C-alpha cells in the first residue's frame, strides 16, 4: 500500500488521551474517537484488529464452529431468562422519531453477550445425544452501557469480542471441554504476543455456583483489575474472590476498659470516626445490614479499612444474592438512623457474620445501634459473646495474607483479555433445551461460555509494546510487516529506484507499506514510521546508493543490504 493513499495518516498535533493506547492509536492514525468509548477503526486499525481476530479464529476453529449472530434481538429472548430486568449494562433500541415510530414501535435488545441467541439456535438444530458435545463461536461487536468508559480500547460501550458457547450431555464433559478451551486460549495469547504476561486468575463463577470461573489477565499497569498472587501456591486470584487474612493488629494485651457509648453525630467513614474517637482505624468496625434473596436480613461486619465482599458474603450466608438493606429495614433492625449500625444487641433473628479481621481485638469500636452513638471499648466475651466462627467476607487489600499459606500476597494490576465460565444448566433450562439420550429420554444440557476481548487486546498490546517514539507492534498483529521509506524522491532516479524496490517486495508477497510522499521531510517520515510501529523499516535514499537500509523497530542498529539479502531476511 502507498502511504500517500492511506486514509488515516498520523496526526501531528493530536492531544494526550487518558491512556497510552488511545493517545498512540489516535495519533498514529489507527482509530478515530467518535465519542468516549466508541471508535472508528481506520485502515491501519482495521488491519490490526483483523489480524488479531484471525489468530483467534484459527485457534477457535480447532475447537468449535464459527457462526455470526445478530446484534439486535427481540426483548422476549432476554425476558425468557429474566436477564432483561437484571443485566445492568443491557441497552435496547427504540424508534428515534415520530416517523420511525409510526412505521414500527418495536424495541430490540443490543446484545452485550449471546447466550440468549445461541441457546435457542442450538435447540433448533441439535437434540440427539449423538451430536454432543458441540461448540459455536462468533467474532462480533458487543454493546454494553458501561458506567465508565475509559482507557481507549480497554473499555468501550461498543467493542469486539469472540464468544464461544459449548453444549454437553454431562457436567464432566463440560469440565473436560473447559480445559481444552484453556489450552486453546494459552496458544492464542501466545500467538498474539501477550502470552508471557498473561496469567490465569480465579474469579467469581457467578451467582449460580460456588465454583470459580477463570480469567485470562494480562499484567498491565493501566489495567482495571487487581490480582492477588500467592507465590507459594502459584495461584492468581482476582481481587473479587481472593481469600484473605488481615494482618494482625498489635494490641491484644491491652487491659479491657469499661464499655462506653459516645456521641458522634453524622460522622461519615471510618477514618473520620477514628480521628474523632482518637483510636486507630483498625479498632473501628464497619457493620452493614443486607437482605438476602431468600428473604433474610443479615448483618456483616469487617474491621475499619475493609469493605464487605458481597460475593463472599452470599456464599457464607448460603444464598444466591445479597443486597444492602433498604433504609427502612436498617431502621427497623437497628432501631436507629442509618449510619449507626453495629454488632451489639441486634435482634435475634438477624444472623451476624463477622469477618476474621474483627477478631483478636480488645477495646474496639462498633456502631451502637442507637442514633448518633458509637460504642467504644467493646470486647468479645464481655459485651458480645465470642462467636462460634469468624468468616472471610472482606474485599482483600494490599498487605493481606493468603489464609492457607499465611504469606503476604503480591498485588498486580491487570486487564482481563479473556474469560471462561461454566454455565451449567442455567440457559438450557431457561430455554427448555434438553437432549434425547439413547433410551429416548430427555436429559439436561450443560453449557460453558468463553470470551476473548479482541478490541481490548489491541489496546493492551499498545499499552505493553511502545516506547517514547511510538508503538512497537509484535509481528503477528502488525498492520504491515515492512515500512519502506523513500527519501529524496524529488530526484527522479531515486524515486524510480524506490518504486522498483516497492514493486519487487510486492512481487515477493512482502506485506509492505511504502511512504512515497514527495514533499514530506525525512525527519517526519522517520518519526511517523516509529509512531506507526511496523516491525521492519527499509530506507531508499540518495545515501543508500544501490543498497537499502534495514532497521528493526526494536533496535537502533541500521544495516545497508542488497534487495536479495533483505528479501532473504524477511
Ligand atoms: P470486565 O470485568 O472487564 O467488565 P467482563 O467480565 O464484563 O469484563 P466478559 O463478559 O467476560 O467481560 O467479556 C469477555 C471479554 O470481553 C472480557 O474478557 C474482555 O476482554 C472483553 N470486554 C468486556 N467488556 C469490555 C468493554 N467494555 N470494552 C472492551 N472489552 C471488553
Ligand atoms: Mg463487564
PDB file of N, CA, C and O in Angstrom, residues 22-82:
ATOM      1  N   UNK A  22      -4.915   4.939  23.665  1.00  0.00           N
ATOM      2  CA  UNK A  22      -5.752   5.914  22.951  1.00  0.00           C
ATOM      3  C   UNK A  22      -4.862   6.974  22.307  1.00  0.00           C
ATOM      4  O   UNK A  22      -5.025   7.325  21.131  1.00  0.00           O
ATOM      5  N   UNK A  23      -3.898   7.485  23.065  1.00  0.00           N
ATOM      6  CA  UNK A  23      -3.012   8.534  22.546  1.00  0.00           C
ATOM      7  C   UNK A  23      -2.266   8.070  21.297  1.00  0.00           C
ATOM      8  O   UNK A  23      -2.287   8.748  20.263  1.00  0.00           O
ATOM      9  N   UNK A  24      -1.623   6.911  21.393  1.00  0.00           N
ATOM     10  CA  UNK A  24      -0.799   6.455  20.268  1.00  0.00           C
ATOM     11  C   UNK A  24      -1.638   5.969  19.084  1.00  0.00           C
ATOM     12  O   UNK A  24      -1.285   6.203  17.929  1.00  0.00           O
ATOM     13  N   UNK A  25      -2.750   5.294  19.368  1.00  0.00           N
ATOM     14  CA  UNK A  25      -3.561   4.777  18.254  1.00  0.00           C
ATOM     15  C   UNK A  25      -4.244   5.908  17.488  1.00  0.00           C
ATOM     16  O   UNK A  25      -4.402   5.853  16.269  1.00  0.00           O
ATOM     17  N   UNK A  26      -4.623   6.954  18.206  1.00  0.00           N
ATOM     18  CA  UNK A  26      -5.259   8.089  17.530  1.00  0.00           C
ATOM     19  C   UNK A  26      -4.202   8.901  16.776  1.00  0.00           C
ATOM     20  O   UNK A  26      -4.365   9.231  15.603  1.00  0.00           O
ATOM     21  N   UNK A  27      -3.093   9.161  17.453  1.00  0.00           N
ATOM     22  CA  UNK A  27      -2.022   9.933  16.829  1.00  0.00           C
ATOM     23  C   UNK A  27      -1.442   9.192  15.615  1.00  0.00           C
ATOM     24  O   UNK A  27      -1.097   9.793  14.600  1.00  0.00           O
ATOM     25  N   UNK A  28      -1.361   7.879  15.714  1.00  0.00           N
ATOM     26  CA  UNK A  28      -0.781   7.076  14.636  1.00  0.00           C
ATOM     27  C   UNK A  28      -1.735   6.832  13.477  1.00  0.00           C
ATOM     28  O   UNK A  28      -1.352   6.214  12.485  1.00  0.00           O
ATOM     29  N   UNK A  29      -2.996   7.270  13.621  1.00  0.00           N
ATOM     30  CA  UNK A  29      -3.947   7.097  12.531  1.00  0.00           C
ATOM     31  C   UNK A  29      -4.561   5.700  12.468  1.00  0.00           C
ATOM     32  O   UNK A  29      -4.964   5.236  11.401  1.00  0.00           O
ATOM     33  N   UNK A  30      -4.650   5.036  13.615  1.00  0.00           N
ATOM     34  CA  UNK A  30      -5.263   3.709  13.651  1.00  0.00           C
ATOM     35  C   UNK A  30      -6.755   3.777  13.936  1.00  0.00           C
ATOM     36  O   UNK A  30      -7.539   2.991  13.422  1.00  0.00           O
ATOM     37  N   UNK A  31      -7.125   4.695  14.824  1.00  0.00           N
ATOM     38  CA  UNK A  31      -8.536   4.816  15.203  1.00  0.00           C
ATOM     39  C   UNK A  31      -8.901   6.295  15.306  1.00  0.00           C
ATOM     40  O   UNK A  31      -8.035   7.163  15.407  1.00  0.00           O
ATOM     41  N   UNK A  32     -10.210   6.523  15.302  1.00  0.00           N
ATOM     42  CA  UNK A  32     -10.712   7.883  15.474  1.00  0.00           C
ATOM     43  C   UNK A  32     -11.834   7.820  16.499  1.00  0.00           C
ATOM     44  O   UNK A  32     -12.707   6.958  16.428  1.00  0.00           O
ATOM     45  N   UNK A  33     -11.783   8.737  17.468  1.00  0.00           N
ATOM     46  CA  UNK A  33     -12.802   8.705  18.504  1.00  0.00           C
ATOM     47  C   UNK A  33     -14.085   9.381  18.030  1.00  0.00           C
ATOM     48  O   UNK A  33     -14.066  10.525  17.590  1.00  0.00           O
ATOM     49  N   UNK A  34     -15.204   8.658  18.093  1.00  0.00           N
ATOM     50  CA  UNK A  34     -16.500   9.231  17.732  1.00  0.00           C
ATOM     51  C   UNK A  34     -17.124   9.851  18.971  1.00  0.00           C
ATOM     52  O   UNK A  34     -17.650  10.951  18.952  1.00  0.00           O
ATOM     53  N   UNK A  35     -17.083   9.114  20.059  1.00  0.00           N
ATOM     54  CA  UNK A  35     -17.417   9.650  21.384  1.00  0.00           C
ATOM     55  C   UNK A  35     -16.674   8.765  22.372  1.00  0.00           C
ATOM     56  O   UNK A  35     -16.098   7.755  21.975  1.00  0.00           O
ATOM     57  N   UNK A  36     -16.693   9.153  23.649  1.00  0.00           N
ATOM     58  CA  UNK A  36     -15.950   8.345  24.620  1.00  0.00           C
ATOM     59  C   UNK A  36     -16.425   6.899  24.526  1.00  0.00           C
ATOM     60  O   UNK A  36     -17.616   6.620  24.538  1.00  0.00           O
ATOM     61  N   UNK A  37     -15.491   5.990  24.386  1.00  0.00           N
ATOM     62  CA  UNK A  37     -15.835   4.569  24.354  1.00  0.00           C
ATOM     63  C   UNK A  37     -16.310   4.042  23.017  1.00  0.00           C
ATOM     64  O   UNK A  37     -16.696   2.885  22.900  1.00  0.00           O
ATOM     65  N   UNK A  38     -16.277   4.878  21.989  1.00  0.00           N
ATOM     66  CA  UNK A  38     -16.721   4.446  20.655  1.00  0.00           C
ATOM     67  C   UNK A  38     -15.746   4.978  19.611  1.00  0.00           C
ATOM     68  O   UNK A  38     -15.511   6.181  19.541  1.00  0.00           O
ATOM     69  N   UNK A  39     -15.225   4.080  18.813  1.00  0.00           N
ATOM     70  CA  UNK A  39     -14.170   4.460  17.864  1.00  0.00           C
ATOM     71  C   UNK A  39     -14.456   3.943  16.462  1.00  0.00           C
ATOM     72  O   UNK A  39     -15.064   2.896  16.291  1.00  0.00           O
ATOM     73  N   UNK A  40     -13.977   4.690  15.473  1.00  0.00           N
ATOM     74  CA  UNK A  40     -13.889   4.173  14.115  1.00  0.00           C
ATOM     75  C   UNK A  40     -12.500   3.572  13.968  1.00  0.00           C
ATOM     76  O   UNK A  40     -11.511   4.199  14.354  1.00  0.00           O
ATOM     77  N   UNK A  41     -12.443   2.377  13.426  1.00  0.00           N
ATOM     78  CA  UNK A  41     -11.146   1.796  13.085  1.00  0.00           C
ATOM     79  C   UNK A  41     -10.811   2.273  11.692  1.00  0.00           C
ATOM     80  O   UNK A  41     -11.540   1.998  10.744  1.00  0.00           O
ATOM     81  N   UNK A  42      -9.720   3.025  11.572  1.00  0.00           N
ATOM     82  CA  UNK A  42      -9.290   3.488  10.253  1.00  0.00           C
ATOM     83  C   UNK A  42      -8.554   2.328   9.569  1.00  0.00           C
ATOM     84  O   UNK A  42      -8.492   1.228  10.109  1.00  0.00           O
ATOM     85  N   UNK A  43      -7.995   2.581   8.420  1.00  0.00           N
ATOM     86  CA  UNK A  43      -7.424   1.464   7.656  1.00  0.00           C
ATOM     87  C   UNK A  43      -6.357   0.685   8.438  1.00  0.00           C
ATOM     88  O   UNK A  43      -6.415  -0.543   8.512  1.00  0.00           O
ATOM     89  N   UNK A  44      -5.421   1.405   9.049  1.00  0.00           N
ATOM     90  CA  UNK A  44      -4.375   0.695   9.807  1.00  0.00           C
ATOM     91  C   UNK A  44      -4.972  -0.081  10.981  1.00  0.00           C
ATOM     92  O   UNK A  44      -4.610  -1.229  11.244  1.00  0.00           O
ATOM     93  N   UNK A  45      -5.903   0.555  11.670  1.00  0.00           N
ATOM     94  CA  UNK A  45      -6.538  -0.081  12.829  1.00  0.00           C
ATOM     95  C   UNK A  45      -7.351  -1.301  12.420  1.00  0.00           C
ATOM     96  O   UNK A  45      -7.345  -2.330  13.110  1.00  0.00           O
ATOM     97  N   UNK A  46      -8.049  -1.182  11.300  1.00  0.00           N
ATOM     98  CA  UNK A  46      -8.841  -2.309  10.816  1.00  0.00           C
ATOM     99  C   UNK A  46      -7.938  -3.499  10.527  1.00  0.00           C
ATOM    100  O   UNK A  46      -8.280  -4.643  10.808  1.00  0.00           O
ATOM    101  N   UNK A  47      -6.769  -3.204   9.971  1.00  0.00           N
ATOM    102  CA  UNK A  47      -5.835  -4.292   9.659  1.00  0.00           C
ATOM    103  C   UNK A  47      -5.358  -4.987  10.927  1.00  0.00           C
ATOM    104  O   UNK A  47      -5.284  -6.217  10.976  1.00  0.00           O
ATOM    105  N   UNK A  48      -5.011  -4.203  11.941  1.00  0.00           N
ATOM    106  CA  UNK A  48      -4.527  -4.806  13.183  1.00  0.00           C
ATOM    107  C   UNK A  48      -5.639  -5.660  13.813  1.00  0.00           C
ATOM    108  O   UNK A  48      -5.425  -6.817  14.187  1.00  0.00           O
ATOM    109  N   UNK A  49      -6.827  -5.079  13.898  1.00  0.00           N
ATOM    110  CA  UNK A  49      -7.947  -5.810  14.502  1.00  0.00           C
ATOM    111  C   UNK A  49      -8.203  -7.115  13.741  1.00  0.00           C
ATOM    112  O   UNK A  49      -8.415  -8.170  14.334  1.00  0.00           O
ATOM    113  N   UNK A  50      -8.154  -7.031  12.412  1.00  0.00           N
ATOM    114  CA  UNK A  50      -8.402  -8.227  11.600  1.00  0.00           C
ATOM    115  C   UNK A  50      -7.342  -9.288  11.871  1.00  0.00           C
ATOM    116  O   UNK A  50      -7.644 -10.482  11.933  1.00  0.00           O
ATOM    117  N   UNK A  51      -6.097  -8.854  12.060  1.00  0.00           N
ATOM    118  CA  UNK A  51      -5.034  -9.832  12.330  1.00  0.00           C
ATOM    119  C   UNK A  51      -5.242 -10.500  13.683  1.00  0.00           C
ATOM    120  O   UNK A  51      -5.069 -11.710  13.816  1.00  0.00           O
ATOM    121  N   UNK A  52      -5.596  -9.686  14.658  1.00  0.00           N
ATOM    122  CA  UNK A  52      -5.863 -10.249  15.991  1.00  0.00           C
ATOM    123  C   UNK A  52      -6.998 -11.268  15.882  1.00  0.00           C
ATOM    124  O   UNK A  52      -6.915 -12.397  16.380  1.00  0.00           O
ATOM    125  N   UNK A  53      -8.065 -10.866  15.202  1.00  0.00           N
ATOM    126  CA  UNK A  53      -9.244 -11.738  15.145  1.00  0.00           C
ATOM    127  C   UNK A  53      -8.986 -12.986  14.300  1.00  0.00           C
ATOM    128  O   UNK A  53      -9.544 -14.047  14.561  1.00  0.00           O
ATOM    129  N   UNK A  54      -8.111 -12.865  13.313  1.00  0.00           N
ATOM    130  CA  UNK A  54      -7.800 -14.043  12.501  1.00  0.00           C
ATOM    131  C   UNK A  54      -7.031 -15.089  13.326  1.00  0.00           C
ATOM    132  O   UNK A  54      -7.292 -16.283  13.213  1.00  0.00           O
ATOM    133  N   UNK A  55      -6.144 -14.617  14.188  1.00  0.00           N
ATOM    134  CA  UNK A  55      -5.414 -15.560  15.054  1.00  0.00           C
ATOM    135  C   UNK A  55      -6.403 -16.261  15.991  1.00  0.00           C
ATOM    136  O   UNK A  55      -6.376 -17.483  16.159  1.00  0.00           O
ATOM    137  N   UNK A  56      -7.294 -15.470  16.554  1.00  0.00           N
ATOM    138  CA  UNK A  56      -8.299 -16.055  17.449  1.00  0.00           C
ATOM    139  C   UNK A  56      -9.132 -17.077  16.666  1.00  0.00           C
ATOM    140  O   UNK A  56      -9.358 -18.205  17.122  1.00  0.00           O
ATOM    141  N   UNK A  57      -9.549 -16.692  15.478  1.00  0.00           N
ATOM    142  CA  UNK A  57     -10.383 -17.563  14.637  1.00  0.00           C
ATOM    143  C   UNK A  57      -9.675 -18.892  14.354  1.00  0.00           C
ATOM    144  O   UNK A  57     -10.260 -19.974  14.489  1.00  0.00           O
ATOM    145  N   UNK A  58      -8.396 -18.814  13.989  1.00  0.00           N
ATOM    146  CA  UNK A  58      -7.658 -20.041  13.663  1.00  0.00           C
ATOM    147  C   UNK A  58      -7.604 -20.987  14.861  1.00  0.00           C
ATOM    148  O   UNK A  58      -7.737 -22.201  14.707  1.00  0.00           O
ATOM    149  N   UNK A  59      -7.438 -20.438  16.045  1.00  0.00           N
ATOM    150  CA  UNK A  59      -7.386 -21.306  17.236  1.00  0.00           C
ATOM    151  C   UNK A  59      -8.781 -21.821  17.606  1.00  0.00           C
ATOM    152  O   UNK A  59      -8.919 -22.954  18.053  1.00  0.00           O
ATOM    153  N   UNK A  60      -9.796 -20.997  17.405  1.00  0.00           N
ATOM    154  CA  UNK A  60     -11.156 -21.428  17.753  1.00  0.00           C
ATOM    155  C   UNK A  60     -11.698 -22.451  16.760  1.00  0.00           C
ATOM    156  O   UNK A  60     -12.477 -23.323  17.121  1.00  0.00           O
ATOM    157  N   UNK A  61     -11.254 -22.351  15.514  1.00  0.00           N
ATOM    158  CA  UNK A  61     -11.706 -23.323  14.511  1.00  0.00           C
ATOM    159  C   UNK A  61     -11.293 -24.746  14.885  1.00  0.00           C
ATOM    160  O   UNK A  61     -11.894 -25.711  14.429  1.00  0.00           O
ATOM    161  N   UNK A  62     -10.255 -24.860  15.729  1.00  0.00           N
ATOM    162  CA  UNK A  62      -9.821 -26.193  16.147  1.00  0.00           C
ATOM    163  C   UNK A  62     -10.772 -26.795  17.179  1.00  0.00           C
ATOM    164  O   UNK A  62     -10.758 -27.996  17.416  1.00  0.00           O
ATOM    165  N   UNK A  63     -11.582 -25.953  17.815  1.00  0.00           N
ATOM    166  CA  UNK A  63     -12.441 -26.487  18.888  1.00  0.00           C
ATOM    167  C   UNK A  63     -13.916 -26.097  18.736  1.00  0.00           C
ATOM    168  O   UNK A  63     -14.731 -26.422  19.588  1.00  0.00           O
ATOM    169  N   UNK A  64     -14.267 -25.413  17.648  1.00  0.00           N
ATOM    170  CA  UNK A  64     -15.672 -25.018  17.509  1.00  0.00           C
ATOM    171  C   UNK A  64     -16.029 -24.639  16.086  1.00  0.00           C
ATOM    172  O   UNK A  64     -15.178 -24.625  15.193  1.00  0.00           O
ATOM    173  N   UNK A  65     -17.321 -24.333  15.891  1.00  0.00           N
ATOM    174  CA  UNK A  65     -17.837 -23.918  14.582  1.00  0.00           C
ATOM    175  C   UNK A  65     -18.132 -22.433  14.594  1.00  0.00           C
ATOM    176  O   UNK A  65     -18.829 -21.947  15.492  1.00  0.00           O
ATOM    177  N   UNK A  66     -17.663 -21.711  13.581  1.00  0.00           N
ATOM    178  CA  UNK A  66     -17.939 -20.277  13.553  1.00  0.00           C
ATOM    179  C   UNK A  66     -19.351 -20.005  13.013  1.00  0.00           C
ATOM    180  O   UNK A  66     -19.789 -20.627  12.044  1.00  0.00           O
ATOM    181  N   UNK A  67     -20.040 -19.091  13.675  1.00  0.00           N
ATOM    182  CA  UNK A  67     -21.341 -18.601  13.198  1.00  0.00           C
ATOM    183  C   UNK A  67     -21.299 -17.080  13.326  1.00  0.00           C
ATOM    184  O   UNK A  67     -20.303 -16.512  13.787  1.00  0.00           O
ATOM    185  N   UNK A  68     -22.353 -16.410  12.952  1.00  0.00           N
ATOM    186  CA  UNK A  68     -22.400 -14.960  13.095  1.00  0.00           C
ATOM    187  C   UNK A  68     -23.828 -14.578  13.475  1.00  0.00           C
ATOM    188  O   UNK A  68     -24.724 -14.675  12.644  1.00  0.00           O
ATOM    189  N   UNK A  69     -24.017 -14.242  14.713  1.00  0.00           N
ATOM    190  CA  UNK A  69     -25.370 -13.967  15.219  1.00  0.00           C
ATOM    191  C   UNK A  69     -25.670 -12.473  15.133  1.00  0.00           C
ATOM    192  O   UNK A  69     -24.764 -11.659  15.057  1.00  0.00           O
ATOM    193  N   UNK A  70     -26.962 -12.125  15.154  1.00  0.00           N
ATOM    194  CA  UNK A  70     -27.293 -10.694  15.030  1.00  0.00           C
ATOM    195  C   UNK A  70     -26.972  -9.895  16.287  1.00  0.00           C
ATOM    196  O   UNK A  70     -26.958 -10.438  17.382  1.00  0.00           O
ATOM    197  N   UNK A  71     -26.757  -8.595  16.080  1.00  0.00           N
ATOM    198  CA  UNK A  71     -26.519  -7.707  17.220  1.00  0.00           C
ATOM    199  C   UNK A  71     -27.817  -7.321  17.906  1.00  0.00           C
ATOM    200  O   UNK A  71     -27.835  -7.059  19.099  1.00  0.00           O
ATOM    201  N   UNK A  72     -28.897  -7.228  17.124  1.00  0.00           N
ATOM    202  CA  UNK A  72     -30.167  -6.870  17.758  1.00  0.00           C
ATOM    203  C   UNK A  72     -31.077  -8.092  17.805  1.00  0.00           C
ATOM    204  O   UNK A  72     -31.142  -8.869  16.848  1.00  0.00           O
ATOM    205  N   UNK A  73     -31.745  -8.254  18.931  1.00  0.00           N
ATOM    206  CA  UNK A  73     -32.646  -9.394  19.092  1.00  0.00           C
ATOM    207  C   UNK A  73     -33.895  -8.929  19.837  1.00  0.00           C
ATOM    208  O   UNK A  73     -33.861  -7.915  20.532  1.00  0.00           O
ATOM    209  N   UNK A  74     -34.973  -9.690  19.718  1.00  0.00           N
ATOM    210  CA  UNK A  74     -36.187  -9.293  20.431  1.00  0.00           C
ATOM    211  C   UNK A  74     -36.000  -9.358  21.942  1.00  0.00           C
ATOM    212  O   UNK A  74     -35.306 -10.241  22.452  1.00  0.00           O
ATOM    213  N   UNK A  75     -36.617  -8.436  22.628  1.00  0.00           N
ATOM    214  CA  UNK A  75     -36.535  -8.391  24.095  1.00  0.00           C
ATOM    215  C   UNK A  75     -37.050  -9.696  24.705  1.00  0.00           C
ATOM    216  O   UNK A  75     -36.590 -10.106  25.775  1.00  0.00           O
ATOM    217  N   UNK A  76     -37.980 -10.365  24.001  1.00  0.00           N
ATOM    218  CA  UNK A  76     -38.597 -11.570  24.576  1.00  0.00           C
ATOM    219  C   UNK A  76     -37.551 -12.632  24.937  1.00  0.00           C
ATOM    220  O   UNK A  76     -37.696 -13.334  25.935  1.00  0.00           O
ATOM    221  N   UNK A  77     -36.495 -12.743  24.133  1.00  0.00           N
ATOM    222  CA  UNK A  77     -35.468 -13.739  24.437  1.00  0.00           C
ATOM    223  C   UNK A  77     -34.817 -13.433  25.782  1.00  0.00           C
ATOM    224  O   UNK A  77     -34.490 -14.319  26.564  1.00  0.00           O
ATOM    225  N   UNK A  78     -34.629 -12.158  26.039  1.00  0.00           N
ATOM    226  CA  UNK A  78     -34.000 -11.744  27.297  1.00  0.00           C
ATOM    227  C   UNK A  78     -34.981 -11.817  28.456  1.00  0.00           C
ATOM    228  O   UNK A  78     -34.576 -12.016  29.598  1.00  0.00           O
ATOM    229  N   UNK A  79     -36.275 -11.676  28.132  1.00  0.00           N
ATOM    230  CA  UNK A  79     -37.268 -11.824  29.196  1.00  0.00           C
ATOM    231  C   UNK A  79     -37.339 -13.280  29.636  1.00  0.00           C
ATOM    232  O   UNK A  79     -37.544 -13.590  30.808  1.00  0.00           O
ATOM    233  N   UNK A  80     -37.136 -14.170  28.670  1.00  0.00           N
ATOM    234  CA  UNK A  80     -37.224 -15.590  28.978  1.00  0.00           C
ATOM    235  C   UNK A  80     -36.185 -16.044  30.012  1.00  0.00           C
ATOM    236  O   UNK A  80     -36.434 -16.958  30.787  1.00  0.00           O
ATOM    237  N   UNK A  81     -35.024 -15.415  30.026  1.00  0.00           N
ATOM    238  CA  UNK A  81     -34.011 -15.801  31.014  1.00  0.00           C
ATOM    239  C   UNK A  81     -34.066 -14.901  32.243  1.00  0.00           C
ATOM    240  O   UNK A  81     -33.306 -15.082  33.186  1.00  0.00           O
ATOM    241  N   UNK A  82     -34.931 -13.916  32.216  1.00  0.00           N
ATOM    242  CA  UNK A  82     -35.027 -12.987  33.346  1.00  0.00           C
ATOM    243  C   UNK A  82     -33.947 -11.920  33.309  1.00  0.00           C
ATOM    244  O   UNK A  82     -33.892 -11.046  34.166  1.00  0.00           O
TER     245      UNK A  82
END
